Amino acid sequence: MLTGDRRDDATVTGQGQPWHHLHQEHTAWIREQIDQMDWSPAYRNKHLAALRGVLSSLSRAS
């Protein structure tokens, strides 16, 4: 989502993303995008859990 790459496979990673620049409005947008995807609830929750993990890591690093 952040890179504009629409592949729905495991080859896309968040490596190299400037995660330290992520703000509340960005995470709200990401959540909206996840909610709009035609994914199962479990798959959406998996992505939301990953987002929470990133945000948690960022808060510990600051």
PDB file of N, CA, C and O in Angstrom:
ATOM      1  N   MET A   1       0.813  -1.194   0.000  1.00  0.00           N
ATOM      2  CA  MET A   1       0.000   0.000   0.000  1.00  0.00           C
ATOM      3  C   MET A   1       0.856   1.258   0.000  1.00  0.00           C
ATOM      4  O   MET A   1       0.532   2.223  -0.672  1.00  0.00           O
ATOM      5  N   LEU A   2       1.903   1.234   0.788  1.00  0.00           N
ATOM      6  CA  LEU A   2       2.730   2.436   0.908  1.00  0.00           C
ATOM      7  C   LEU A   2       3.602   2.671  -0.320  1.00  0.00           C
ATOM      8  O   LEU A   2       3.931   3.805  -0.631  1.00  0.00           O
ATOM      9  N   THR A   3       3.953   1.608  -1.002  1.00  0.00           N
ATOM     10  CA  THR A   3       4.826   1.757  -2.170  1.00  0.00           C
ATOM     11  C   THR A   3       4.042   1.880  -3.465  1.00  0.00           C
ATOM     12  O   THR A   3       4.613   2.179  -4.498  1.00  0.00           O
ATOM     13  N   GLY A   4       2.732   1.620  -3.418  1.00  0.00           N
ATOM     14  CA  GLY A   4       1.931   1.635  -4.630  1.00  0.00           C
ATOM     15  C   GLY A   4       1.956   0.307  -5.351  1.00  0.00           C
ATOM     16  O   GLY A   4       1.332   0.135  -6.384  1.00  0.00           O
ATOM     17  N   ASP A   5       2.669  -0.664  -4.802  1.00  0.00           N
ATOM     18  CA  ASP A   5       2.758  -1.992  -5.405  1.00  0.00           C
ATOM     19  C   ASP A   5       1.515  -2.769  -5.009  1.00  0.00           C
ATOM     20  O   ASP A   5       1.268  -3.014  -3.844  1.00  0.00           O
ATOM     21  N   ARG A   6       0.698  -3.160  -5.968  1.00  0.00           N
ATOM     22  CA  ARG A   6      -0.573  -3.809  -5.686  1.00  0.00           C
ATOM     23  C   ARG A   6      -0.492  -5.330  -5.707  1.00  0.00           C
ATOM     24  O   ARG A   6      -1.498  -6.004  -5.675  1.00  0.00           O
ATOM     25  N   ARG A   7       0.712  -5.887  -5.753  1.00  0.00           N
ATOM     26  CA  ARG A   7       0.819  -7.352  -5.714  1.00  0.00           C
ATOM     27  C   ARG A   7       0.281  -7.855  -4.395  1.00  0.00           C
ATOM     28  O   ARG A   7       0.513  -7.268  -3.352  1.00  0.00           O
ATOM     29  N   ASP A   8      -0.438  -8.943  -4.455  1.00  0.00           N
ATOM     30  CA  ASP A   8      -1.016  -9.526  -3.240  1.00  0.00           C
ATOM     31  C   ASP A   8      -0.284 -10.824  -2.924  1.00  0.00           C
ATOM     32  O   ASP A   8      -0.872 -11.884  -2.842  1.00  0.00           O
ATOM     33  N   ASP A   9       1.026 -10.726  -2.764  1.00  0.00           N
ATOM     34  CA  ASP A   9       1.806 -11.923  -2.461  1.00  0.00           C
ATOM     35  C   ASP A   9       2.869 -11.595  -1.419  1.00  0.00           C
ATOM     36  O   ASP A   9       3.003 -10.460  -0.990  1.00  0.00           O
ATOM     37  N   ALA A  10       3.589 -12.583  -1.030  1.00  0.00           N
ATOM     38  CA  ALA A  10       4.562 -12.431   0.058  1.00  0.00           C
ATOM     39  C   ALA A  10       5.880 -11.810  -0.399  1.00  0.00           C
ATOM     40  O   ALA A  10       6.773 -11.637   0.414  1.00  0.00           O
ATOM     41  N   THR A  11       6.030 -11.469  -1.685  1.00  0.00           N
ATOM     42  CA  THR A  11       7.304 -10.920  -2.142  1.00  0.00           C
ATOM     43  C   THR A  11       7.436  -9.440  -1.809  1.00  0.00           C
ATOM     44  O   THR A  11       8.518  -8.898  -1.896  1.00  0.00           O
ATOM     45  N   VAL A  12       6.357  -8.776  -1.447  1.00  0.00           N
ATOM     46  CA  VAL A  12       6.403  -7.363  -1.107  1.00  0.00           C
ATOM     47  C   VAL A  12       6.641  -7.247   0.395  1.00  0.00           C
ATOM     48  O   VAL A  12       5.913  -7.835   1.191  1.00  0.00           O
ATOM     49  N   THR A  13       7.661  -6.514   0.774  1.00  0.00           N
ATOM     50  CA  THR A  13       7.977  -6.341   2.194  1.00  0.00           C
ATOM     51  C   THR A  13       8.000  -4.856   2.532  1.00  0.00           C
ATOM     52  O   THR A  13       7.979  -4.001   1.655  1.00  0.00           O
ATOM     53  N   GLY A  14       8.056  -4.573   3.800  1.00  0.00           N
ATOM     54  CA  GLY A  14       8.154  -3.190   4.255  1.00  0.00           C
ATOM     55  C   GLY A  14       9.584  -2.751   4.461  1.00  0.00           C
ATOM     56  O   GLY A  14       9.837  -1.649   4.946  1.00  0.00           O
ATOM     57  N   GLN A  15      10.513  -3.603   4.075  1.00  0.00           N
ATOM     58  CA  GLN A  15      11.919  -3.273   4.273  1.00  0.00           C
ATOM     59  C   GLN A  15      12.270  -2.015   3.487  1.00  0.00           C
ATOM     60  O   GLN A  15      11.902  -1.861   2.330  1.00  0.00           O
ATOM     61  N   GLY A  16      12.967  -1.120   4.135  1.00  0.00           N
ATOM     62  CA  GLY A  16      13.406   0.106   3.488  1.00  0.00           C
ATOM     63  C   GLY A  16      12.393   1.240   3.579  1.00  0.00           C
ATOM     64  O   GLY A  16      12.673   2.339   3.126  1.00  0.00           O
ATOM     65  N   GLN A  17      11.222   0.976   4.164  1.00  0.00           N
ATOM     66  CA  GLN A  17      10.232   2.040   4.326  1.00  0.00           C
ATOM     67  C   GLN A  17      10.662   2.967   5.460  1.00  0.00           C
ATOM     68  O   GLN A  17      11.216   2.521   6.453  1.00  0.00           O
ATOM     69  N   PRO A  18      10.392   4.243   5.323  1.00  0.00           N
ATOM     70  CA  PRO A  18      10.744   5.184   6.410  1.00  0.00           C
ATOM     71  C   PRO A  18       9.696   5.146   7.522  1.00  0.00           C
ATOM     72  O   PRO A  18       8.913   6.070   7.707  1.00  0.00           O
ATOM     73  N   TRP A  19       9.666   4.040   8.258  1.00  0.00           N
ATOM     74  CA  TRP A  19       8.643   3.827   9.278  1.00  0.00           C
ATOM     75  C   TRP A  19       8.645   4.918  10.336  1.00  0.00           C
ATOM     76  O   TRP A  19       7.614   5.223  10.918  1.00  0.00           O
ATOM     77  N   HIS A  20       9.789   5.520  10.588  1.00  0.00           N
ATOM     78  CA  HIS A  20       9.875   6.558  11.615  1.00  0.00           C
ATOM     79  C   HIS A  20       9.106   7.825  11.223  1.00  0.00           C
ATOM     80  O   HIS A  20       8.869   8.683  12.055  1.00  0.00           O
ATOM     81  N   HIS A  21       8.694   7.934   9.952  1.00  0.00           N
ATOM     82  CA  HIS A  21       7.901   9.077   9.501  1.00  0.00           C
ATOM     83  C   HIS A  21       6.404   8.797   9.544  1.00  0.00           C
ATOM     84  O   HIS A  21       5.612   9.639   9.144  1.00  0.00           O
ATOM     85  N   LEU A  22       6.020   7.630  10.022  1.00  0.00           N
ATOM     86  CA  LEU A  22       4.619   7.237  10.064  1.00  0.00           C
ATOM     87  C   LEU A  22       3.891   7.997  11.176  1.00  0.00           C
ATOM     88  O   LEU A  22       4.327   7.998  12.323  1.00  0.00           O
ATOM     89  N   HIS A  23       2.800   8.649  10.819  1.00  0.00           N
ATOM     90  CA  HIS A  23       2.009   9.423  11.774  1.00  0.00           C
ATOM     91  C   HIS A  23       0.588   8.885  11.832  1.00  0.00           C
ATOM     92  O   HIS A  23       0.204   8.025  11.040  1.00  0.00           O
ATOM     93  N   GLN A  24      -0.200   9.422  12.746  1.00  0.00           N
ATOM     94  CA  GLN A  24      -1.560   8.939  12.969  1.00  0.00           C
ATOM     95  C   GLN A  24      -2.393   8.979  11.698  1.00  0.00           C
ATOM     96  O   GLN A  24      -3.132   8.045  11.409  1.00  0.00           O
ATOM     97  N   GLU A  25      -2.293  10.036  10.921  1.00  0.00           N
ATOM     98  CA  GLU A  25      -3.090  10.127   9.695  1.00  0.00           C
ATOM     99  C   GLU A  25      -2.695   9.052   8.677  1.00  0.00           C
ATOM    100  O   GLU A  25      -3.532   8.561   7.930  1.00  0.00           O
ATOM    101  N   HIS A  26      -1.439   8.659   8.692  1.00  0.00           N
ATOM    102  CA  HIS A  26      -0.982   7.594   7.804  1.00  0.00           C
ATOM    103  C   HIS A  26      -1.555   6.245   8.239  1.00  0.00           C
ATOM    104  O   HIS A  26      -2.029   5.467   7.421  1.00  0.00           O
ATOM    105  N   THR A  27      -1.488   5.988   9.542  1.00  0.00           N
ATOM    106  CA  THR A  27      -2.005   4.706  10.022  1.00  0.00           C
ATOM    107  C   THR A  27      -3.523   4.625   9.861  1.00  0.00           C
ATOM    108  O   THR A  27      -4.065   3.550   9.586  1.00  0.00           O
ATOM    109  N   ALA A  28      -4.222   5.757  10.006  1.00  0.00           N
ATOM    110  CA  ALA A  28      -5.664   5.759   9.770  1.00  0.00           C
ATOM    111  C   ALA A  28      -5.957   5.422   8.315  1.00  0.00           C
ATOM    112  O   ALA A  28      -6.884   4.654   8.015  1.00  0.00           O
ATOM    113  N   TRP A  29      -5.168   5.979   7.398  1.00  0.00           N
ATOM    114  CA  TRP A  29      -5.344   5.686   5.973  1.00  0.00           C
ATOM    115  C   TRP A  29      -5.078   4.206   5.688  1.00  0.00           C
ATOM    116  O   TRP A  29      -5.834   3.567   4.957  1.00  0.00           O
ATOM    117  N   ILE A  30      -4.015   3.667   6.274  1.00  0.00           N
ATOM    118  CA  ILE A  30      -3.691   2.253   6.069  1.00  0.00           C
ATOM    119  C   ILE A  30      -4.830   1.382   6.577  1.00  0.00           C
ATOM    120  O   ILE A  30      -5.254   0.435   5.908  1.00  0.00           O
ATOM    121  N   ARG A  31      -5.354   1.707   7.741  1.00  0.00           N
ATOM    122  CA  ARG A  31      -6.474   0.929   8.288  1.00  0.00           C
ATOM    123  C   ARG A  31      -7.695   1.000   7.368  1.00  0.00           C
ATOM    124  O   ARG A  31      -8.357  -0.007   7.135  1.00  0.00           O
ATOM    125  N   GLU A  32      -8.006   2.177   6.843  1.00  0.00           N
ATOM    126  CA  GLU A  32      -9.115   2.316   5.897  1.00  0.00           C
ATOM    127  C   GLU A  32      -8.904   1.428   4.676  1.00  0.00           C
ATOM    128  O   GLU A  32      -9.847   0.791   4.194  1.00  0.00           O
ATOM    129  N   GLN A  33      -7.667   1.413   4.176  1.00  0.00           N
ATOM    130  CA  GLN A  33      -7.362   0.595   3.007  1.00  0.00           C
ATOM    131  C   GLN A  33      -7.555  -0.887   3.309  1.00  0.00           C
ATOM    132  O   GLN A  33      -8.106  -1.631   2.499  1.00  0.00           O
ATOM    133  N   ILE A  34      -7.092  -1.314   4.465  1.00  0.00           N
ATOM    134  CA  ILE A  34      -7.250  -2.715   4.866  1.00  0.00           C
ATOM    135  C   ILE A  34      -8.730  -3.066   4.986  1.00  0.00           C
ATOM    136  O   ILE A  34      -9.172  -4.119   4.524  1.00  0.00           O
ATOM    137  N   ASP A  35      -9.512  -2.161   5.582  1.00  0.00           N
ATOM    138  CA  ASP A  35     -10.946  -2.411   5.754  1.00  0.00           C
ATOM    139  C   ASP A  35     -11.673  -2.529   4.416  1.00  0.00           C
ATOM    140  O   ASP A  35     -12.698  -3.201   4.323  1.00  0.00           O
ATOM    141  N   GLN A  36     -11.165  -1.884   3.386  1.00  0.00           N
ATOM    142  CA  GLN A  36     -11.807  -1.903   2.076  1.00  0.00           C
ATOM    143  C   GLN A  36     -11.382  -3.087   1.208  1.00  0.00           C
ATOM    144  O   GLN A  36     -11.994  -3.325   0.166  1.00  0.00           O
ATOM    145  N   MET A  37     -10.360  -3.807   1.640  1.00  0.00           N
ATOM    146  CA  MET A  37      -9.878  -4.928   0.840  1.00  0.00           C
ATOM    147  C   MET A  37     -10.880  -6.082   0.888  1.00  0.00           C
ATOM    148  O   MET A  37     -11.583  -6.260   1.877  1.00  0.00           O
ATOM    149  N   ASP A  38     -10.918  -6.837  -0.181  1.00  0.00           N
ATOM    150  CA  ASP A  38     -11.807  -7.996  -0.257  1.00  0.00           C
ATOM    151  C   ASP A  38     -11.092  -9.209   0.346  1.00  0.00           C
ATOM    152  O   ASP A  38     -10.793 -10.178  -0.334  1.00  0.00           O
ATOM    153  N   TRP A  39     -10.790  -9.085   1.628  1.00  0.00           N
ATOM    154  CA  TRP A  39     -10.074 -10.121   2.358  1.00  0.00           C
ATOM    155  C   TRP A  39     -10.989 -10.708   3.423  1.00  0.00           C
ATOM    156  O   TRP A  39     -11.920 -10.053   3.883  1.00  0.00           O
ATOM    157  N   SER A  40     -10.655 -11.891   3.871  1.00  0.00           N
ATOM    158  CA  SER A  40     -11.402 -12.490   4.975  1.00  0.00           C
ATOM    159  C   SER A  40     -11.104 -11.690   6.247  1.00  0.00           C
ATOM    160  O   SER A  40     -10.056 -11.033   6.349  1.00  0.00           O
ATOM    161  N   PRO A  41     -12.006 -11.749   7.214  1.00  0.00           N
ATOM    162  CA  PRO A  41     -11.754 -11.052   8.481  1.00  0.00           C
ATOM    163  C   PRO A  41     -10.437 -11.480   9.135  1.00  0.00           C
ATOM    164  O   PRO A  41      -9.705 -10.644   9.679  1.00  0.00           O
ATOM    165  N   ALA A  42     -10.108 -12.756   9.058  1.00  0.00           N
ATOM    166  CA  ALA A  42      -8.855 -13.241   9.661  1.00  0.00           C
ATOM    167  C   ALA A  42      -7.634 -12.632   8.966  1.00  0.00           C
ATOM    168  O   ALA A  42      -6.652 -12.272   9.619  1.00  0.00           O
ATOM    169  N   TYR A  43      -7.703 -12.514   7.639  1.00  0.00           N
ATOM    170  CA  TYR A  43      -6.580 -11.949   6.882  1.00  0.00           C
ATOM    171  C   TYR A  43      -6.444 -10.453   7.171  1.00  0.00           C
ATOM    172  O   TYR A  43      -5.335  -9.940   7.298  1.00  0.00           O
ATOM    173  N   ARG A  44      -7.559  -9.758   7.309  1.00  0.00           N
ATOM    174  CA  ARG A  44      -7.518  -8.337   7.701  1.00  0.00           C
ATOM    175  C   ARG A  44      -6.897  -8.187   9.083  1.00  0.00           C
ATOM    176  O   ARG A  44      -6.051  -7.317   9.302  1.00  0.00           O
ATOM    177  N   ASN A  45      -7.332  -9.030  10.017  1.00  0.00           N
ATOM    178  CA  ASN A  45      -6.785  -8.962  11.377  1.00  0.00           C
ATOM    179  C   ASN A  45      -5.294  -9.230  11.399  1.00  0.00           C
ATOM    180  O   ASN A  45      -4.565  -8.628  12.187  1.00  0.00           O
ATOM    181  N   LYS A  46      -4.836 -10.120  10.548  1.00  0.00           N
ATOM    182  CA  LYS A  46      -3.396 -10.412  10.450  1.00  0.00           C
ATOM    183  C   LYS A  46      -2.626  -9.154  10.060  1.00  0.00           C
ATOM    184  O   LYS A  46      -1.592  -8.838  10.648  1.00  0.00           O
ATOM    185  N   HIS A  47      -3.146  -8.415   9.091  1.00  0.00           N
ATOM    186  CA  HIS A  47      -2.483  -7.187   8.651  1.00  0.00           C
ATOM    187  C   HIS A  47      -2.574  -6.086   9.707  1.00  0.00           C
ATOM    188  O   HIS A  47      -1.621  -5.334   9.906  1.00  0.00           O
ATOM    189  N   LEU A  48      -3.709  -5.999  10.378  1.00  0.00           N
ATOM    190  CA  LEU A  48      -3.840  -5.008  11.443  1.00  0.00           C
ATOM    191  C   LEU A  48      -2.895  -5.327  12.605  1.00  0.00           C
ATOM    192  O   LEU A  48      -2.310  -4.413  13.202  1.00  0.00           O
ATOM    193  N   ALA A  49      -2.726  -6.602  12.906  1.00  0.00           N
ATOM    194  CA  ALA A  49      -1.784  -7.002  13.965  1.00  0.00           C
ATOM    195  C   ALA A  49      -0.353  -6.634  13.565  1.00  0.00           C
ATOM    196  O   ALA A  49       0.433  -6.182  14.410  1.00  0.00           O
ATOM    197  N   ALA A  50      -0.026  -6.801  12.299  1.00  0.00           N
ATOM    198  CA  ALA A  50       1.312  -6.419  11.830  1.00  0.00           C
ATOM    199  C   ALA A  50       1.509  -4.912  11.963  1.00  0.00           C
ATOM    200  O   ALA A  50       2.580  -4.451  12.388  1.00  0.00           O
ATOM    201  N   LEU A  51       0.490  -4.150  11.612  1.00  0.00           N
ATOM    202  CA  LEU A  51       0.569  -2.694  11.749  1.00  0.00           C
ATOM    203  C   LEU A  51       0.753  -2.308  13.218  1.00  0.00           C
ATOM    204  O   LEU A  51       1.588  -1.462  13.538  1.00  0.00           O
ATOM    205  N   ARG A  52      -0.005  -2.940  14.105  1.00  0.00           N
ATOM    206  CA  ARG A  52       0.157  -2.663  15.538  1.00  0.00           C
ATOM    207  C   ARG A  52       1.573  -2.999  15.998  1.00  0.00           C
ATOM    208  O   ARG A  52       2.152  -2.290  16.829  1.00  0.00           O
ATOM    209  N   GLY A  53       2.134  -4.080  15.474  1.00  0.00           N
ATOM    210  CA  GLY A  53       3.500  -4.448  15.836  1.00  0.00           C
ATOM    211  C   GLY A  53       4.508  -3.399  15.412  1.00  0.00           C
ATOM    212  O   GLY A  53       5.431  -3.059  16.163  1.00  0.00           O
ATOM    213  N   VAL A  54       4.334  -2.876  14.211  1.00  0.00           N
ATOM    214  CA  VAL A  54       5.223  -1.812  13.725  1.00  0.00           C
ATOM    215  C   VAL A  54       5.093  -0.582  14.608  1.00  0.00           C
ATOM    216  O   VAL A  54       6.090  -0.002  15.046  1.00  0.00           O
ATOM    217  N   LEU A  55       3.859  -0.191  14.901  1.00  0.00           N
ATOM    218  CA  LEU A  55       3.640   0.996  15.728  1.00  0.00           C
ATOM    219  C   LEU A  55       4.193   0.803  17.135  1.00  0.00           C
ATOM    220  O   LEU A  55       4.769   1.730  17.717  1.00  0.00           O
ATOM    221  N   SER A  56       4.063  -0.391  17.671  1.00  0.00           N
ATOM    222  CA  SER A  56       4.603  -0.687  18.992  1.00  0.00           C
ATOM    223  C   SER A  56       6.127  -0.584  18.988  1.00  0.00           C
ATOM    224  O   SER A  56       6.724  -0.010  19.900  1.00  0.00           O
ATOM    225  N   SER A  57       6.740  -1.119  17.955  1.00  0.00           N
ATOM    226  CA  SER A  57       8.201  -1.035  17.837  1.00  0.00           C
ATOM    227  C   SER A  57       8.660   0.415  17.737  1.00  0.00           C
ATOM    228  O   SER A  57       9.666   0.796  18.320  1.00  0.00           O
ATOM    229  N   LEU A  58       7.914   1.213  16.994  1.00  0.00           N
ATOM    230  CA  LEU A  58       8.270   2.622  16.850  1.00  0.00           C
ATOM    231  C   LEU A  58       8.167   3.367  18.171  1.00  0.00           C
ATOM    232  O   LEU A  58       9.012   4.208  18.481  1.00  0.00           O
ATOM    233  N   SER A  59       7.140   3.046  18.947  1.00  0.00           N
ATOM    234  CA  SER A  59       6.975   3.758  20.223  1.00  0.00           C
ATOM    235  C   SER A  59       8.080   3.370  21.206  1.00  0.00           C
ATOM    236  O   SER A  59       8.502   4.190  22.012  1.00  0.00           O
ATOM    237  N   ARG A  60       8.570   2.133  21.131  1.00  0.00           N
ATOM    238  CA  ARG A  60       9.672   1.722  22.013  1.00  0.00           C
ATOM    239  C   ARG A  60      10.990   2.329  21.576  1.00  0.00           C
ATOM    240  O   ARG A  60      11.849   2.582  22.405  1.00  0.00           O
ATOM    241  N   ALA A  61      11.151   2.603  20.275  1.00  0.00           N
ATOM    242  CA  ALA A  61      12.406   3.131  19.751  1.00  0.00           C
ATOM    243  C   ALA A  61      12.545   4.632  20.009  1.00  0.00           C
ATOM    244  O   ALA A  61      13.635   5.157  19.941  1.00  0.00           O
ATOM    245  N   SER A  62      11.435   5.306  20.289  1.00  0.00           N
ATOM    246  CA  SER A  62      11.524   6.757  20.471  1.00  0.00           C
ATOM    247  C   SER A  62      11.976   7.147  21.839  1.00  0.00           C
ATOM    248  O   SER A  62      11.987   6.550  22.782  1.00  0.00           O
TER     249      SER A  62
END
